[in-house]
mmCIF file of C-alpha atoms in Angstrom:
data_model
loop_
_atom_site.group_PDB
_atom_site.id
_atom_site.type_symbol
_atom_site.label_atom_id
_atom_site.label_comp_id
_atom_site.label_asym_id
_atom_site.label_seq_id
_atom_site.Cartn_x
_atom_site.Cartn_y
_atom_site.Cartn_z
ATOM 1 C CA MET W 17 -17.626 -37.564 -65.042
ATOM 2 C CA TRP W 18 -15.220 -37.816 -62.109
ATOM 3 C CA ASP W 19 -12.558 -35.133 -61.955
ATOM 4 C CA GLY W 20 -9.425 -36.313 -60.107
ATOM 5 C CA SER W 21 -7.780 -32.856 -59.943
ATOM 6 C CA VAL W 22 -10.801 -31.314 -58.215
ATOM 7 C CA CYS W 23 -10.872 -34.184 -55.709
ATOM 8 C CA GLN W 24 -7.181 -33.721 -54.963
ATOM 9 C CA GLN W 25 -7.684 -29.982 -54.443
ATOM 10 C CA ASN W 26 -10.578 -30.609 -52.053
ATOM 11 C CA GLN W 27 -8.519 -33.189 -50.157
ATOM 12 C CA TYR W 28 -5.607 -30.749 -49.956
ATOM 13 C CA ALA W 29 -7.927 -28.028 -48.657
ATOM 14 C CA ARG W 30 -9.312 -30.375 -46.012
ATOM 15 C CA ASN W 31 -5.789 -31.221 -44.886
ATOM 16 C CA LEU W 32 -4.926 -27.528 -44.511
ATOM 17 C CA GLU W 33 -8.131 -26.679 -42.657
ATOM 18 C CA PRO W 34 -6.882 -27.740 -39.161
ATOM 19 C CA LEU W 35 -3.667 -25.768 -39.682
ATOM 20 C CA ARG W 36 -5.567 -22.674 -40.768
ATOM 21 C CA THR W 37 -7.943 -22.999 -37.826
ATOM 22 C CA GLY W 38 -5.035 -23.343 -35.407
ATOM 23 C CA ILE W 39 -3.271 -20.281 -36.793
ATOM 24 C CA GLN W 40 -6.491 -18.274 -36.675
ATOM 25 C CA SER W 41 -7.143 -19.332 -33.083
ATOM 26 C CA ARG W 42 -3.595 -18.348 -32.133
ATOM 27 C CA ILE W 43 -4.102 -14.941 -33.727
ATOM 28 C CA ASP W 44 -7.499 -14.462 -32.075
ATOM 29 C CA SER W 45 -6.204 -15.444 -28.655
ATOM 30 C CA ILE W 46 -3.157 -13.209 -28.382
ATOM 31 C CA THR W 47 -2.072 -13.029 -24.748
ATOM 32 C CA ILE W 48 -0.221 -10.028 -23.541
ATOM 33 C CA SER W 49 1.351 -9.286 -20.187
ATOM 34 C CA VAL W 50 0.796 -5.844 -18.781
ATOM 35 C CA GLN W 51 3.269 -4.818 -16.117
ATOM 36 C CA MET W 52 2.917 -1.657 -14.137
ATOM 37 C CA LYS W 53 5.413 -0.351 -11.610
ATOM 38 C CA HIS W 54 4.232 1.941 -8.860
ATOM 39 C CA GLN W 55 7.025 3.827 -7.086
ATOM 40 C CA GLY W 56 6.699 5.805 -3.887
ATOM 41 C CA LEU W 57 5.475 3.753 -0.940
ATOM 42 C CA LEU W 58 8.277 3.357 1.611
ATOM 43 C CA GLY W 59 10.871 3.233 -1.168
ATOM 44 C CA HIS W 60 9.718 -0.043 -2.717
ATOM 45 C CA ASN W 61 8.615 -0.905 -6.221
ATOM 46 C CA LEU W 62 5.120 -2.220 -6.826
ATOM 47 C CA THR W 63 4.849 -4.550 -9.816
ATOM 48 C CA VAL W 64 1.510 -5.762 -11.109
ATOM 49 C CA SER W 65 1.289 -8.448 -13.786
ATOM 50 C CA VAL W 66 -2.004 -9.101 -15.530
ATOM 51 C CA CYS W 67 -2.671 -11.426 -18.457
ATOM 52 C CA VAL W 68 -5.050 -9.899 -20.959
ATOM 53 C CA LYS W 69 -6.684 -11.885 -23.741
ATOM 54 C CA MET W 70 -7.582 -9.769 -26.730
ATOM 55 C CA TRP W 71 -9.965 -10.639 -29.545
ATOM 56 C CA SER W 72 -8.214 -8.692 -32.250
ATOM 57 C CA GLY W 73 -4.917 -8.569 -34.078
ATOM 58 C CA PHE W 74 -4.156 -5.065 -32.783
ATOM 59 C CA LEU W 75 -3.886 -3.797 -29.203
ATOM 60 C CA LEU W 76 -5.087 -0.463 -27.889
ATOM 61 C CA LEU W 77 -2.880 -0.204 -24.816
ATOM 62 C CA PRO W 78 -3.252 3.557 -24.303
ATOM 63 C CA LEU W 79 -6.973 3.034 -23.773
ATOM 64 C CA VAL W 80 -6.304 0.779 -20.813
ATOM 65 C CA PHE W 81 -4.571 3.417 -18.715
ATOM 66 C CA GLY W 82 -6.965 6.254 -17.919
ATOM 67 C CA TRP W 83 -5.781 7.633 -14.605
ATOM 68 C CA ILE W 84 -7.725 9.545 -12.020
ATOM 69 C CA CYS W 85 -6.258 12.827 -10.783
ATOM 70 C CA ALA W 86 -4.892 11.805 -7.399
ATOM 71 C CA SER W 87 -2.058 12.456 -4.977
ATOM 72 C CA GLU W 88 -0.615 9.860 -2.639
ATOM 73 C CA LEU W 89 2.335 10.273 -0.346
ATOM 74 C CA THR W 90 4.095 8.588 2.557
ATOM 75 C CA PHE W 91 5.848 11.078 4.846
ATOM 76 C CA GLU W 92 7.444 11.346 8.275
ATOM 77 C CA LEU W 93 5.533 13.330 10.899
ATOM 78 C CA PRO W 94 7.811 14.291 13.836
ATOM 79 C CA ASP W 95 6.576 14.562 17.410
ATOM 80 C CA ASN W 96 4.828 17.821 18.334
ATOM 81 C CA ALA W 97 4.568 18.624 14.606
ATOM 82 C CA LYS W 98 1.807 19.437 12.136
ATOM 83 C CA GLN W 99 1.921 18.954 8.358
ATOM 84 C CA CYS W 100 -0.597 20.508 5.943
ATOM 85 C CA PHE W 101 -1.289 19.943 2.241
ATOM 86 C CA TYR W 102 -3.237 22.040 -0.256
ATOM 87 C CA GLU W 103 -5.258 21.170 -3.355
ATOM 88 C CA ASP W 104 -7.128 23.404 -5.831
ATOM 89 C CA ILE W 105 -10.589 21.926 -6.476
ATOM 90 C CA ILE W 106 -13.414 23.021 -8.774
ATOM 91 C CA ILE W 107 -16.967 23.243 -7.442
ATOM 92 C CA GLY W 108 -18.995 20.058 -7.806
ATOM 93 C CA THR W 109 -15.937 17.780 -7.887
ATOM 94 C CA LYS W 110 -16.153 14.585 -5.860
ATOM 95 C CA CYS W 111 -13.088 13.970 -3.690
ATOM 96 C CA THR W 112 -11.919 11.227 -1.354
ATOM 97 C CA LEU W 113 -9.297 11.504 1.384
ATOM 98 C CA GLU W 114 -7.889 8.273 2.773
ATOM 99 C CA PHE W 115 -5.063 8.000 5.297
ATOM 100 C CA GLN W 116 -3.345 5.408 7.471
ATOM 101 C CA VAL W 117 -0.602 5.562 10.086
ATOM 102 C CA VAL W 118 2.085 3.070 9.110
ATOM 103 C CA THR W 119 4.569 3.291 11.986
ATOM 104 C CA GLY W 120 5.098 5.088 15.265
ATOM 105 C CA GLY W 121 3.675 5.130 18.786
ATOM 106 C CA HIS W 122 0.088 3.935 19.030
ATOM 107 C CA TYR W 123 -0.356 4.330 15.253
ATOM 108 C CA ASP W 124 -2.698 7.307 15.605
ATOM 109 C CA VAL W 125 -2.800 10.842 14.229
ATOM 110 C CA ASP W 126 -5.145 13.853 14.132
ATOM 111 C CA CYS W 127 -6.645 14.796 10.756
ATOM 112 C CA ARG W 128 -8.474 17.972 9.745
ATOM 113 C CA LEU W 129 -9.960 19.049 6.382
ATOM 114 C CA GLU W 130 -11.044 22.629 5.604
ATOM 115 C CA ASP W 131 -12.637 24.336 2.603
ATOM 116 C CA PRO W 132 -11.384 27.662 1.118
ATOM 117 C CA ASP W 133 -13.484 29.622 3.661
ATOM 118 C CA GLY W 134 -11.956 27.787 6.612
ATOM 119 C CA THR W 135 -15.050 25.706 7.336
ATOM 120 C CA VAL W 136 -14.134 22.355 8.863
ATOM 121 C CA LEU W 137 -15.417 19.535 6.660
ATOM 122 C CA TYR W 138 -13.745 16.681 8.508
ATOM 123 C CA LYS W 139 -12.020 16.403 11.868
ATOM 124 C CA GLU W 140 -10.914 13.284 13.707
ATOM 125 C CA MET W 141 -8.624 12.851 16.688
ATOM 126 C CA LYS W 142 -6.153 9.999 17.171
ATOM 127 C CA LYS W 143 -7.247 7.868 14.236
ATOM 128 C CA GLN W 144 -5.229 4.974 12.848
ATOM 129 C CA TYR W 145 -7.104 4.743 9.539
ATOM 130 C CA ASP W 146 -10.052 6.502 7.963
ATOM 131 C CA SER W 147 -11.599 7.519 4.631
ATOM 132 C CA PHE W 148 -13.735 10.582 3.919
ATOM 133 C CA THR W 149 -15.617 11.447 0.705
ATOM 134 C CA PHE W 150 -17.067 14.870 -0.041
ATOM 135 C CA THR W 151 -18.198 17.074 -2.935
ATOM 136 C CA ALA W 152 -16.601 20.506 -3.292
ATOM 137 C CA SER W 153 -19.162 23.208 -2.548
ATOM 138 C CA ARG W 154 -17.057 26.074 -3.929
ATOM 139 C CA ASN W 155 -13.988 26.781 -6.004
ATOM 140 C CA GLY W 156 -10.703 27.330 -4.255
ATOM 141 C CA THR W 157 -7.871 25.757 -2.318
ATOM 142 C CA TYR W 158 -8.775 23.045 0.148
ATOM 143 C CA LYS W 159 -6.452 22.263 3.051
ATOM 144 C CA PHE W 160 -6.016 19.023 4.963
ATOM 145 C CA CYS W 161 -3.600 18.668 7.862
ATOM 146 C CA PHE W 162 -2.136 15.834 9.904
ATOM 147 C CA SER W 163 -1.101 16.605 13.462
ATOM 148 C CA ASN W 164 1.125 14.734 15.900
ATOM 149 C CA GLU W 165 1.160 17.509 18.488
ATOM 150 C CA PHE W 166 -0.252 15.255 21.216
ATOM 151 C CA SER W 167 2.840 13.023 21.026
ATOM 152 C CA THR W 168 5.873 14.145 23.001
ATOM 153 C CA PHE W 169 8.625 11.777 21.858
ATOM 154 C CA THR W 170 7.394 9.437 19.075
ATOM 155 C CA HIS W 171 7.304 10.351 15.395
ATOM 156 C CA LYS W 172 4.869 8.784 12.922
ATOM 157 C CA THR W 173 4.962 7.580 9.330
ATOM 158 C CA VAL W 174 1.703 8.554 7.611
ATOM 159 C CA TYR W 175 0.328 7.504 4.223
ATOM 160 C CA PHE W 176 -2.501 9.377 2.495
ATOM 161 C CA ASP W 177 -4.280 9.179 -0.850
ATOM 162 C CA PHE W 178 -6.280 12.208 -2.013
ATOM 163 C CA GLN W 179 -8.406 11.508 -5.103
ATOM 164 C CA VAL W 180 -9.988 14.411 -6.962
ATOM 165 C CA GLY W 181 -12.683 13.860 -9.594
ATOM 166 C CA ASP W 182 -13.695 10.786 -11.558
ATOM 167 C CA ASP W 183 -11.763 8.684 -14.011
ATOM 168 C CA PRO W 184 -11.400 10.243 -17.474
ATOM 169 C CA PRO W 185 -13.247 8.291 -20.179
ATOM 170 C CA LEU W 186 -11.259 5.513 -21.785
ATOM 171 C CA PHE W 187 -12.678 6.377 -25.213
ATOM 172 C CA PRO W 188 -13.288 9.851 -26.681
ATOM 173 C CA ASN W 189 -16.898 8.960 -27.538
ATOM 174 C CA GLU W 190 -17.637 6.741 -24.547
ATOM 175 C CA ASN W 191 -20.780 8.722 -23.695
ATOM 176 C CA ARG W 192 -22.437 7.891 -26.995
ATOM 177 C CA VAL W 193 -25.890 6.338 -27.085
ATOM 178 C CA THR W 194 -24.825 3.119 -28.808
ATOM 179 C CA ALA W 195 -23.501 0.175 -26.817
ATOM 180 C CA LEU W 196 -19.799 -0.517 -26.447
ATOM 181 C CA THR W 197 -18.171 -3.016 -28.729
ATOM 182 C CA GLN W 198 -16.667 -6.232 -27.405
ATOM 183 C CA MET W 199 -13.205 -4.725 -27.657
ATOM 184 C CA GLU W 200 -14.218 -1.598 -25.742
ATOM 185 C CA SER W 201 -16.010 -3.602 -23.061
ATOM 186 C CA ALA W 202 -12.897 -5.737 -22.602
ATOM 187 C CA CYS W 203 -10.745 -2.606 -22.200
ATOM 188 C CA VAL W 204 -13.129 -1.184 -19.592
ATOM 189 C CA SER W 205 -13.097 -4.458 -17.649
ATOM 190 C CA ILE W 206 -9.308 -4.602 -17.785
ATOM 191 C CA HIS W 207 -9.061 -1.005 -16.605
ATOM 192 C CA GLU W 208 -11.327 -1.641 -13.612
ATOM 193 C CA ALA W 209 -9.438 -4.839 -12.762
ATOM 194 C CA LEU W 210 -6.096 -3.014 -12.827
ATOM 195 C CA LYS W 211 -7.465 -0.294 -10.535
ATOM 196 C CA SER W 212 -8.634 -2.924 -8.065
ATOM 197 C CA VAL W 213 -5.256 -4.663 -8.217
ATOM 198 C CA ILE W 214 -3.429 -1.395 -7.454
ATOM 199 C CA ASP W 215 -5.754 -0.612 -4.520
ATOM 200 C CA TYR W 216 -5.385 -4.096 -3.054
ATOM 201 C CA GLN W 217 -1.608 -4.041 -3.481
ATOM 202 C CA THR W 218 -1.386 -0.643 -1.766
ATOM 203 C CA HIS W 219 -3.488 -1.718 1.207
ATOM 204 C CA PHE W 220 -1.643 -5.005 1.596
ATOM 205 C CA ARG W 221 1.723 -3.247 1.437
ATOM 206 C CA LEU W 222 0.568 -0.805 4.116
ATOM 207 C CA ARG W 223 -0.566 -3.673 6.323
ATOM 208 C CA GLU W 224 2.726 -5.478 5.705
ATOM 209 C CA ALA W 225 4.712 -2.352 6.610
ATOM 210 C CA GLN W 226 2.643 -1.817 9.752
ATOM 211 C CA GLY W 227 3.002 -5.458 10.814
ATOM 212 C CA ARG W 228 6.731 -5.387 10.115
ATOM 213 C CA SER W 229 7.090 -2.245 12.238
ATOM 214 C CA ARG W 230 5.228 -3.880 15.120
ATOM 215 C CA ALA W 231 7.353 -7.028 14.826
ATOM 216 C CA GLU W 232 10.619 -5.049 14.779
ATOM 217 C CA ASP W 233 9.509 -2.993 17.779
ATOM 218 C CA LEU W 234 8.567 -6.154 19.679
ATOM 219 C CA ASN W 235 11.871 -7.762 18.724
ATOM 220 C CA THR W 236 13.771 -4.740 20.061
ATOM 221 C CA ARG W 237 11.881 -4.845 23.357
ATOM 222 C CA VAL W 238 12.466 -8.575 23.752
ATOM 223 C CA ALA W 239 16.176 -8.127 23.000
ATOM 224 C CA PHE W 240 16.616 -5.378 25.613
ATOM 225 C CA TRP W 241 14.571 -7.315 28.156
ATOM 226 C CA SER W 242 16.731 -10.403 27.563
ATOM 227 C CA ILE W 243 19.909 -8.371 28.053
ATOM 228 C CA GLY W 244 18.483 -6.914 31.270
ATOM 229 C CA GLU W 245 17.523 -10.350 32.563
ATOM 230 C CA ALA W 246 20.995 -11.710 31.756
ATOM 231 C CA PHE W 247 22.624 -8.810 33.631
ATOM 232 C CA ILE W 248 20.348 -9.274 36.653
ATOM 233 C CA LEU W 249 21.017 -13.033 36.644
ATOM 234 C CA LEU W 250 24.768 -12.390 36.592
ATOM 235 C CA VAL W 251 24.559 -9.939 39.504
ATOM 236 C CA VAL W 252 22.388 -12.309 41.548
ATOM 237 C CA SER W 253 24.761 -15.224 40.873
ATOM 238 C CA ILE W 254 27.809 -13.245 41.986
ATOM 239 C CA SER W 255 25.952 -12.033 45.077
ATOM 240 C CA GLN W 256 24.989 -15.593 46.019
ATOM 241 C CA VAL W 257 28.578 -16.828 45.641
ATOM 242 C CA VAL W 258 29.912 -13.999 47.790
ATOM 243 C CA LEU W 259 27.239 -14.610 50.411
ATOM 244 C CA LEU W 260 27.920 -18.365 50.574
ATOM 245 C CA ARG W 261 31.664 -17.801 50.888
ATOM 246 C CA SER W 262 31.046 -15.445 53.752
ATOM 247 C CA PHE W 263 29.267 -18.243 55.651
ATOM 248 C CA PHE W 264 32.262 -20.605 55.501
ATOM 249 C CA SER W 265 35.083 -18.145 56.017
ATOM 250 C CA ASP W 266 37.074 -18.426 59.274
ATOM 251 C CA LYS W 267 36.974 -15.397 61.466
ATOM 252 C CA LYS W 268 40.161 -14.565 63.300
ATOM 253 C CA THR W 269 39.714 -14.090 67.026
ATOM 254 C CA THR W 270 41.954 -11.741 68.983
ATOM 255 C CA THR W 271 42.985 -12.534 72.545
ATOM 256 C CA THR W 272 43.692 -9.714 74.934
ATOM 257 C CA ARG W 273 45.761 -10.494 78.009
ATOM 258 C CA VAL W 274 45.016 -8.410 80.985
ATOM 259 C CA GLY W 275 48.059 -7.661 83.010
ATOM 260 C CA SER W 276 48.033 -8.449 86.665
#
């Protein structure tokens, strides 16, 4: 026996199926925009925008931001000056020191790194950019210094990034034996991508600042040279006019009569 009500219900369900599928797909493909602002490099704001597609109805944003213990700074180093920084490090900790001269002179600086006993771990003279990685051999305060003592009249702008240790785990039980879930794997991938974005943005901003400094210095030199050329051209023009007038000027002759 044919049941019309059941057929109508099935037809109604089939009509709602595309709508339900669309809503479910919209829920499963929530797109968020993560914006991070990094303040400190030459007084500018660094904004990073990343679109993250999540596969769940809830978002675990705090898990995305697990920061490494690091110090980065951009500072002015006057001529004939030396600036030192200190960091307490535990034995066995992996550290990385990276620096770059942004502006000033030939864009070079001396760098020196010492352990708590005064042993020199790293020493370079007149370097524009370098990176050094080491593992702390003992507990204590490590010192790294930047020197501009070889320069007599030019000051430098130096940027450095000193990273101590590894990233903290994104999840409390990340070291478990079982594999990560799809959600956890996505968070780890997002975290690594954001770290790469920050590093690339920092390096590109340093290169932009260095290139801008070179361009401004070149523009200043060209401007002064142009002013000097204009002044010399004016002096030469006036000298030529005076010289030409002297050729065509009538000289008065004096006659002396000798008495008889």
